[in-house]
Coordinates of C-alpha atoms in Angstrom, one line a residue:
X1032 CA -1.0 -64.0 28.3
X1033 CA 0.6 -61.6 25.7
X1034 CA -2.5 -59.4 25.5
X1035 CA -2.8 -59.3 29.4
X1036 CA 1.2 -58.0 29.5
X1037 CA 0.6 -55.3 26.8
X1038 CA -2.4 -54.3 28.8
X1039 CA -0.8 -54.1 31.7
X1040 CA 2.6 -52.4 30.3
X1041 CA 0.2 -49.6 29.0
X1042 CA -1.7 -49.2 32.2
X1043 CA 1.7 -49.0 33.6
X1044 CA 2.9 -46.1 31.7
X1045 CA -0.1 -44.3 31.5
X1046 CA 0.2 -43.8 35.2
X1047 CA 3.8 -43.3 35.1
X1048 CA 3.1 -40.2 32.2
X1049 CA -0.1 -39.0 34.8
X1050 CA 2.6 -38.8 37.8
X1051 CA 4.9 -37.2 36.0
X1052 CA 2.7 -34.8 35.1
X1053 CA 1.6 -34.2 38.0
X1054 CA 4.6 -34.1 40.1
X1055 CA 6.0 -31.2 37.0
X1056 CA 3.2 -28.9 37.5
X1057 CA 2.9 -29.5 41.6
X1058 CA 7.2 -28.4 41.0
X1059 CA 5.7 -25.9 39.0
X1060 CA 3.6 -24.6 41.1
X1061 CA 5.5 -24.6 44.5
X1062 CA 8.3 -22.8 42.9
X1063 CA 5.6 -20.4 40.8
X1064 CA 7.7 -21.1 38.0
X1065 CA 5.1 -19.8 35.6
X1066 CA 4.5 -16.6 37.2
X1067 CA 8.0 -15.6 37.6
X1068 CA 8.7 -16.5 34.0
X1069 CA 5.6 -14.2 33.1
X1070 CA 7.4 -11.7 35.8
X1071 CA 10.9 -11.5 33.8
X1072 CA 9.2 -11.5 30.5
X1073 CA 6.8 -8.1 31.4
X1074 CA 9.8 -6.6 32.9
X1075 CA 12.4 -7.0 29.4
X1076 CA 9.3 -6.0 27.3
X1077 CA 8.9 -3.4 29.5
X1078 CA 12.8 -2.0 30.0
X1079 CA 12.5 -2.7 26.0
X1080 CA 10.1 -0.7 25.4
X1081 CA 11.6 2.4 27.8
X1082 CA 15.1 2.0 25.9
X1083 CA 13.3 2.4 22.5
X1084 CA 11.2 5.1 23.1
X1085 CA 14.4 6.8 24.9
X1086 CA 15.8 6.5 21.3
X1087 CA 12.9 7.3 19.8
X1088 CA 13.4 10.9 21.4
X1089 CA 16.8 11.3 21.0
X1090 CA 16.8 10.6 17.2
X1091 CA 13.7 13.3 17.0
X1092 CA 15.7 16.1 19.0
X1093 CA 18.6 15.2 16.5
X1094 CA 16.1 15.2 13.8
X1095 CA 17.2 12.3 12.4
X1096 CA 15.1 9.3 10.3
X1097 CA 14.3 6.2 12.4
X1098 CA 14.3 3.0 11.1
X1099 CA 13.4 -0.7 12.0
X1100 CA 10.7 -3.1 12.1
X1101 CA 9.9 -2.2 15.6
X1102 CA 9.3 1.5 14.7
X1103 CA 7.1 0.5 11.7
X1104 CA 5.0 -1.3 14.2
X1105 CA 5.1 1.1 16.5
X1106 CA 3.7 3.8 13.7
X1107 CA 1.1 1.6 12.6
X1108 CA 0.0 0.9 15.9
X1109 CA -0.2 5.1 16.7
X1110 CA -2.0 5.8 13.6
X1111 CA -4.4 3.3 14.1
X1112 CA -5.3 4.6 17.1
X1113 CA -4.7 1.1 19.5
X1114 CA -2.4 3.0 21.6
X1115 CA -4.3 5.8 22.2
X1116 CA -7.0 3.1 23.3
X1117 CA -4.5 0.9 25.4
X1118 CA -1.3 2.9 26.5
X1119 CA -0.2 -0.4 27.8
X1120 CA 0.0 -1.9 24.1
X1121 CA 4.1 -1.7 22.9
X1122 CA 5.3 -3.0 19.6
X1123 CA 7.2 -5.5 21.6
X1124 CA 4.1 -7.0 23.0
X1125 CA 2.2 -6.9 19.8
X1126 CA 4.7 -9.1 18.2
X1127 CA 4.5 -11.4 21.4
X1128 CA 0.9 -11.6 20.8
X1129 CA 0.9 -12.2 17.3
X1130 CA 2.7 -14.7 17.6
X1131 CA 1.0 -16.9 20.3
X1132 CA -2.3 -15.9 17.9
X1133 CA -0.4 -17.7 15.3
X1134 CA 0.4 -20.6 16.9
X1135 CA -2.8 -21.4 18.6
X1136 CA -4.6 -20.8 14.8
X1137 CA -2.0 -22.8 14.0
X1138 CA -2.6 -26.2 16.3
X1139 CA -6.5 -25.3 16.3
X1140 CA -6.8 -25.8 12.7
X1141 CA -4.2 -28.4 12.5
X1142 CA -6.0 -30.4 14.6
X1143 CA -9.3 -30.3 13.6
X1144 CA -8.4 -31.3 10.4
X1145 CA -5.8 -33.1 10.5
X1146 CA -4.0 -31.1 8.0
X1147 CA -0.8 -29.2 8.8
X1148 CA -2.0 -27.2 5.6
X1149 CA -4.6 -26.3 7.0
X1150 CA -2.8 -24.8 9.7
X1151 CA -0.9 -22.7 7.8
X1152 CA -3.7 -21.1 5.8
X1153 CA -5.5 -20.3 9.4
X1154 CA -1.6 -18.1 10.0
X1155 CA -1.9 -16.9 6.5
X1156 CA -5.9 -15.5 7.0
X1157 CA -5.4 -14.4 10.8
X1158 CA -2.6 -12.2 9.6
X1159 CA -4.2 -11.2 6.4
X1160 CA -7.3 -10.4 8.6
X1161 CA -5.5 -8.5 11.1
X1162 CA -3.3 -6.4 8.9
X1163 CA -6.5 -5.3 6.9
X1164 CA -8.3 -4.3 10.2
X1165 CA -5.4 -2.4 11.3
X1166 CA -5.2 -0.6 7.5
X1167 CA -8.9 -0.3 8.2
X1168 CA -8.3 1.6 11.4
X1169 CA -4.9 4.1 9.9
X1170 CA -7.1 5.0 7.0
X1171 CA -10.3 6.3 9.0
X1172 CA -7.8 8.2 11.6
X1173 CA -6.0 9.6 8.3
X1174 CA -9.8 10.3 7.1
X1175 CA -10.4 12.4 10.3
X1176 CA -7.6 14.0 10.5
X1177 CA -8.0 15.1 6.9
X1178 CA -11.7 16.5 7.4
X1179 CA -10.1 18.4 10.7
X1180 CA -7.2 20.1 9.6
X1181 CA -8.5 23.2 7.6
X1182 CA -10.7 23.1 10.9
X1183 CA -7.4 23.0 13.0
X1184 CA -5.8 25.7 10.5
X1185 CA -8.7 28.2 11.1
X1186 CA -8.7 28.1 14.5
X1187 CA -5.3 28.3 15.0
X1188 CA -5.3 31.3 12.5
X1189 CA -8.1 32.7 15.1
X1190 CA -5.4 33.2 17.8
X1191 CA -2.6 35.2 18.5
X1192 CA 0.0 33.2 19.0
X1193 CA 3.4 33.7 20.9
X1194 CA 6.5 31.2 20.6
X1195 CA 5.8 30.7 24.2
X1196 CA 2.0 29.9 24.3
X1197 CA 2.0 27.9 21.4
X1198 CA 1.0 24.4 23.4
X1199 CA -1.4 26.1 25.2
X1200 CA -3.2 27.6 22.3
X1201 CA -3.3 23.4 21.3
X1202 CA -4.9 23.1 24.1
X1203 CA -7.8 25.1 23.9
X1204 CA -7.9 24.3 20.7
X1205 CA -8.3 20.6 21.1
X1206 CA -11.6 20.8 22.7
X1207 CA -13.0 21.6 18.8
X1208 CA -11.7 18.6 17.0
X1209 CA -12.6 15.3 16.9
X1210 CA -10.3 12.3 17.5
X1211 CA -7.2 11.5 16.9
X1212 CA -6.3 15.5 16.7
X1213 CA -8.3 15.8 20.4
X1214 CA -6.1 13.3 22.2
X1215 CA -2.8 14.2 20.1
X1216 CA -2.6 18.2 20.5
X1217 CA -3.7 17.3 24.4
X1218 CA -0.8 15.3 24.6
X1219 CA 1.5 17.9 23.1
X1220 CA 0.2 20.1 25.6
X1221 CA 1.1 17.8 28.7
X1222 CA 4.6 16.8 27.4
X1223 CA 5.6 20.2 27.3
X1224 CA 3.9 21.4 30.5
X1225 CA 6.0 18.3 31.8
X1226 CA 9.5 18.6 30.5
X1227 CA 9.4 22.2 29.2
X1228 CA 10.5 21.1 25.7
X1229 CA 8.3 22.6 23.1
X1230 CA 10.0 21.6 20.2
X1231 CA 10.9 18.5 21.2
X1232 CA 7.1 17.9 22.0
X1233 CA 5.6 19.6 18.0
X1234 CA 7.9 17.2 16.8
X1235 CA 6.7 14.0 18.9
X1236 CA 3.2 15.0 18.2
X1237 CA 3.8 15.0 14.6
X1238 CA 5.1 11.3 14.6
X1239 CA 1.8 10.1 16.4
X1240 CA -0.6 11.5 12.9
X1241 CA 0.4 9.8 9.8
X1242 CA -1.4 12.7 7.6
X1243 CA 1.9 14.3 5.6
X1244 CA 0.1 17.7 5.3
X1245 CA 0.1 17.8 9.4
X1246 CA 3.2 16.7 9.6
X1247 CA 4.3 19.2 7.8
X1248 CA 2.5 22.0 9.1
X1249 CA 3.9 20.7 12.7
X1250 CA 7.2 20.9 11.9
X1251 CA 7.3 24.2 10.2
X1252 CA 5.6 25.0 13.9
X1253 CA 8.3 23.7 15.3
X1254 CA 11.1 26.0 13.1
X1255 CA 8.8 28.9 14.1
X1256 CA 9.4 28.2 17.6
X1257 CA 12.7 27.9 17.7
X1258 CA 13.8 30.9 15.1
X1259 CA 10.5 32.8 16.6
X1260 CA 8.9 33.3 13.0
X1261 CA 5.3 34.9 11.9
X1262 CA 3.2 32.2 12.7
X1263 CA 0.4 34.2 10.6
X1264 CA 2.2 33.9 7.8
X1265 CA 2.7 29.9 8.1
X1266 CA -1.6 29.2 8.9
X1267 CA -2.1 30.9 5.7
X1268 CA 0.9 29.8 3.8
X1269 CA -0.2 25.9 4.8
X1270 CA -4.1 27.0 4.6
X1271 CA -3.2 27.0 0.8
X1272 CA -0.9 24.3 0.9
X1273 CA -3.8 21.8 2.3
X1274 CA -6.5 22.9 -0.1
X1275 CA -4.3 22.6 -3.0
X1276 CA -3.5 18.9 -1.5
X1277 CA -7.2 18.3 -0.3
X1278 CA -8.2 19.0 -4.2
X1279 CA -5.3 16.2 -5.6
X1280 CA -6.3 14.1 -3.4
X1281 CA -9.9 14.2 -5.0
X1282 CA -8.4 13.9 -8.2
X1283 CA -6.8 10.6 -7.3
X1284 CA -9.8 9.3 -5.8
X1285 CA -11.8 9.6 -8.9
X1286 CA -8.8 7.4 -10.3
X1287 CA -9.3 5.0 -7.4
X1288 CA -12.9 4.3 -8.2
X1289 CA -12.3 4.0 -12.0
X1290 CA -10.1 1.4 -11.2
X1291 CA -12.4 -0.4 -8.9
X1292 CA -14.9 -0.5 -11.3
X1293 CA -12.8 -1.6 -13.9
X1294 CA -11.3 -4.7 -11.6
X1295 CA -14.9 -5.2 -10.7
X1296 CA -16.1 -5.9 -14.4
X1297 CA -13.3 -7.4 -14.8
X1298 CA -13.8 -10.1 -12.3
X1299 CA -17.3 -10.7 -13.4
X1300 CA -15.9 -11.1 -17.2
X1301 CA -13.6 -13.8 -15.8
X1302 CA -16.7 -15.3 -13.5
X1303 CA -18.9 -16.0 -16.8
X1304 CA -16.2 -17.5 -18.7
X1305 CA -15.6 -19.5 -16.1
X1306 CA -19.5 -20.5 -16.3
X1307 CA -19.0 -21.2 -19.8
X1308 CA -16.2 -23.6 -19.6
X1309 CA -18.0 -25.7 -16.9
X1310 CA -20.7 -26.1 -19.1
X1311 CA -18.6 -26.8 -21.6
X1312 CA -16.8 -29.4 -20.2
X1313 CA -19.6 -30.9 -17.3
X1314 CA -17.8 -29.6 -14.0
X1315 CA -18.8 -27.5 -12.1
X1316 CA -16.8 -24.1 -11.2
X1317 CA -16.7 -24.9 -7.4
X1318 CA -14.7 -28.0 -8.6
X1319 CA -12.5 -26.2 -11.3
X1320 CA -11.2 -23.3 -8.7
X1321 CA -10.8 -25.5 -5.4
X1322 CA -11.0 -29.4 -6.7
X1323 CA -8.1 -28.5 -9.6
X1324 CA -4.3 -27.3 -8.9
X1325 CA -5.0 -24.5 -12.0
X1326 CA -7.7 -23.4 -10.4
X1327 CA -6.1 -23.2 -7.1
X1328 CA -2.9 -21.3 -8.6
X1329 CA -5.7 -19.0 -10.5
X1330 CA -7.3 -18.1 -7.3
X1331 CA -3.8 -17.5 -5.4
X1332 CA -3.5 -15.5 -8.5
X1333 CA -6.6 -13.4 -8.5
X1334 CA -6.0 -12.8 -4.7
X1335 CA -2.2 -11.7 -5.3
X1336 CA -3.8 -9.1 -8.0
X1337 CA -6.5 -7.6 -5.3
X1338 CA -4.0 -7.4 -2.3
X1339 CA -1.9 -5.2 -4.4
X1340 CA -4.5 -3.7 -5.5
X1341 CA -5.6 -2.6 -2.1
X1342 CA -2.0 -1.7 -1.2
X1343 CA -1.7 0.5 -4.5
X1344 CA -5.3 2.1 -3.6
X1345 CA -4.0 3.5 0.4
X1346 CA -0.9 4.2 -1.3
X1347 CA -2.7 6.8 -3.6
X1348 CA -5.2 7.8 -0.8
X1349 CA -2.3 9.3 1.1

């Protein structure tokens, strides 16, 4: 009699929980809860992202330093190219995305395993992954731009340029180089045929490269604009200026790989040793780095060491 009434009491609710459900989401539905929700959430990010980049202008015609966590986003995202890809893609929505990334790693690996662990090492890997592919990404546009700008400066050198013309002799000039520098002086070009600021559109094109040597050669445009300088003398002044860059920047390279090679044999030293000890000792080394709290704090270790390693190595690519 008990077992019938327990039966019966969990039929019971399991139809009362299906009802429920089913009543919420027919609610849902006839009201279109959802899609007005996803309605008022496009619009903020949207009005967000309008106010910022409002801002964004009005601290570059001030020439003033921005700062934030939304404008570091927003730079990595430019120098990696994504918005140049998808114009639609604001820091705001990046952050939004990351997060529901996160959090369906999160349950997916939660429960399959059964591990809330488990759940956070698939956050901890998905961002690690994504923030390397995105370093990936800046450092091949920051290659390109590199192998381009002695390009850039002779052809700029080639014209003769007027403090009015200057965009349009981008322009032209675009059609020679590859990307990012294609789609970036085209854009100049456009913003200032559109709102008839030329500085203000130098100086927005140099926040979209994250190469300091065009930067620089942008903004010193920029002072020749408005003070109507020699613009001869600046190609040739910054044609020196980037090979004398271009040959410390080999310099530190051939650093960068003597200390690659060095953490390499390094890591193989600490790879035989660990060898020896199993052998030693009768465990394996699979055991001692992922069956042992040592050997998992050794491994956190060792991949602390090479993620500051890689951050020290872009740092002294730049």
């Amino acid at each position: 009699m008990d077992f019938n009434l327990t039966l019966g009491m969990k039929i019971l609710i399991g139809i009362l929980l299906y009802l429920t459900f089913f009543l919420l989401f027919f609610w849902m539905r006839s009201r279109r809860v959802i899609g007005q929700v996803l309605s008022r959430t496009a619009e903020s990010l949207d009005a967000r992202s309008r106010q910022r980049v409002q801002a964004g202008r009005e601290y570059l015609s001030r020439l003033q330093e921005r700062t934030g966590v939304l404008y570091r986003i927003e730079q990595k995202l430019t120098y990696s190219g994504l918005t140049v890809k998808w114009s639609w893609l604001t820091p705001e929505l990046w952050v939004l995305l990351n997060i529901m990334a996160s959090a369906l790693g999160y349950f997916a690996a939660a429960l399959w395993t059964g591990k809330w662990t488990a759940g956070l090492a698939a956050i901890l890997v998905s961002q690690c992954l994504r923030s390397f592919c995105l370093g990936r990404m800046m450092s091949r546009n920051f290659r390109l731009v590199n192998d381009n700008l002695l390009k850039f400066l002779d052809f700029l050198g080639n014209y003769s340029i007027t403090n009015g013309e200057v965009t349009s002799v981008l322009n032209q000039i675009s059609r020679y180089l590859d990307e990012p520098l294609h789609s970036v002086l085209d854009a100049c070009y456009y913003e200032a045929q559109t709102t008839g600021d030329t500085s203000l559109a130098l100086l927005s094109m140099a926040e979209k490269v994250e190469h300091p040597k065009f930067k620089e050669l942008v903004r010193n445009m920029e002072i020749s604009v408005r003070y109507s300088a020699d613009f001869v003398v600046l190609v040739n002044n910054s044609r020196r200026a980037v090979r004398e860059y271009m040959r410390t920047r080999q310099e530190r390279r051939a650093l960068v790989r003597e200390a690659i090679v060095n953490m390499v044999i390094l890591l193989a030293m600490s790879a035989v040793i660990l060898l020896a000890v199993g052998q030693l000792i009768g465990i394996g080394i699979q055991e001692i780095l992922f069956g042992t709290m040592p050997g998992r704090i050794c491994l956190g270790v060792i991949a602390g060491i090479f993620a500051l390693m890689y951050g020290q190595i872009r740092r002294m690519d730049r």
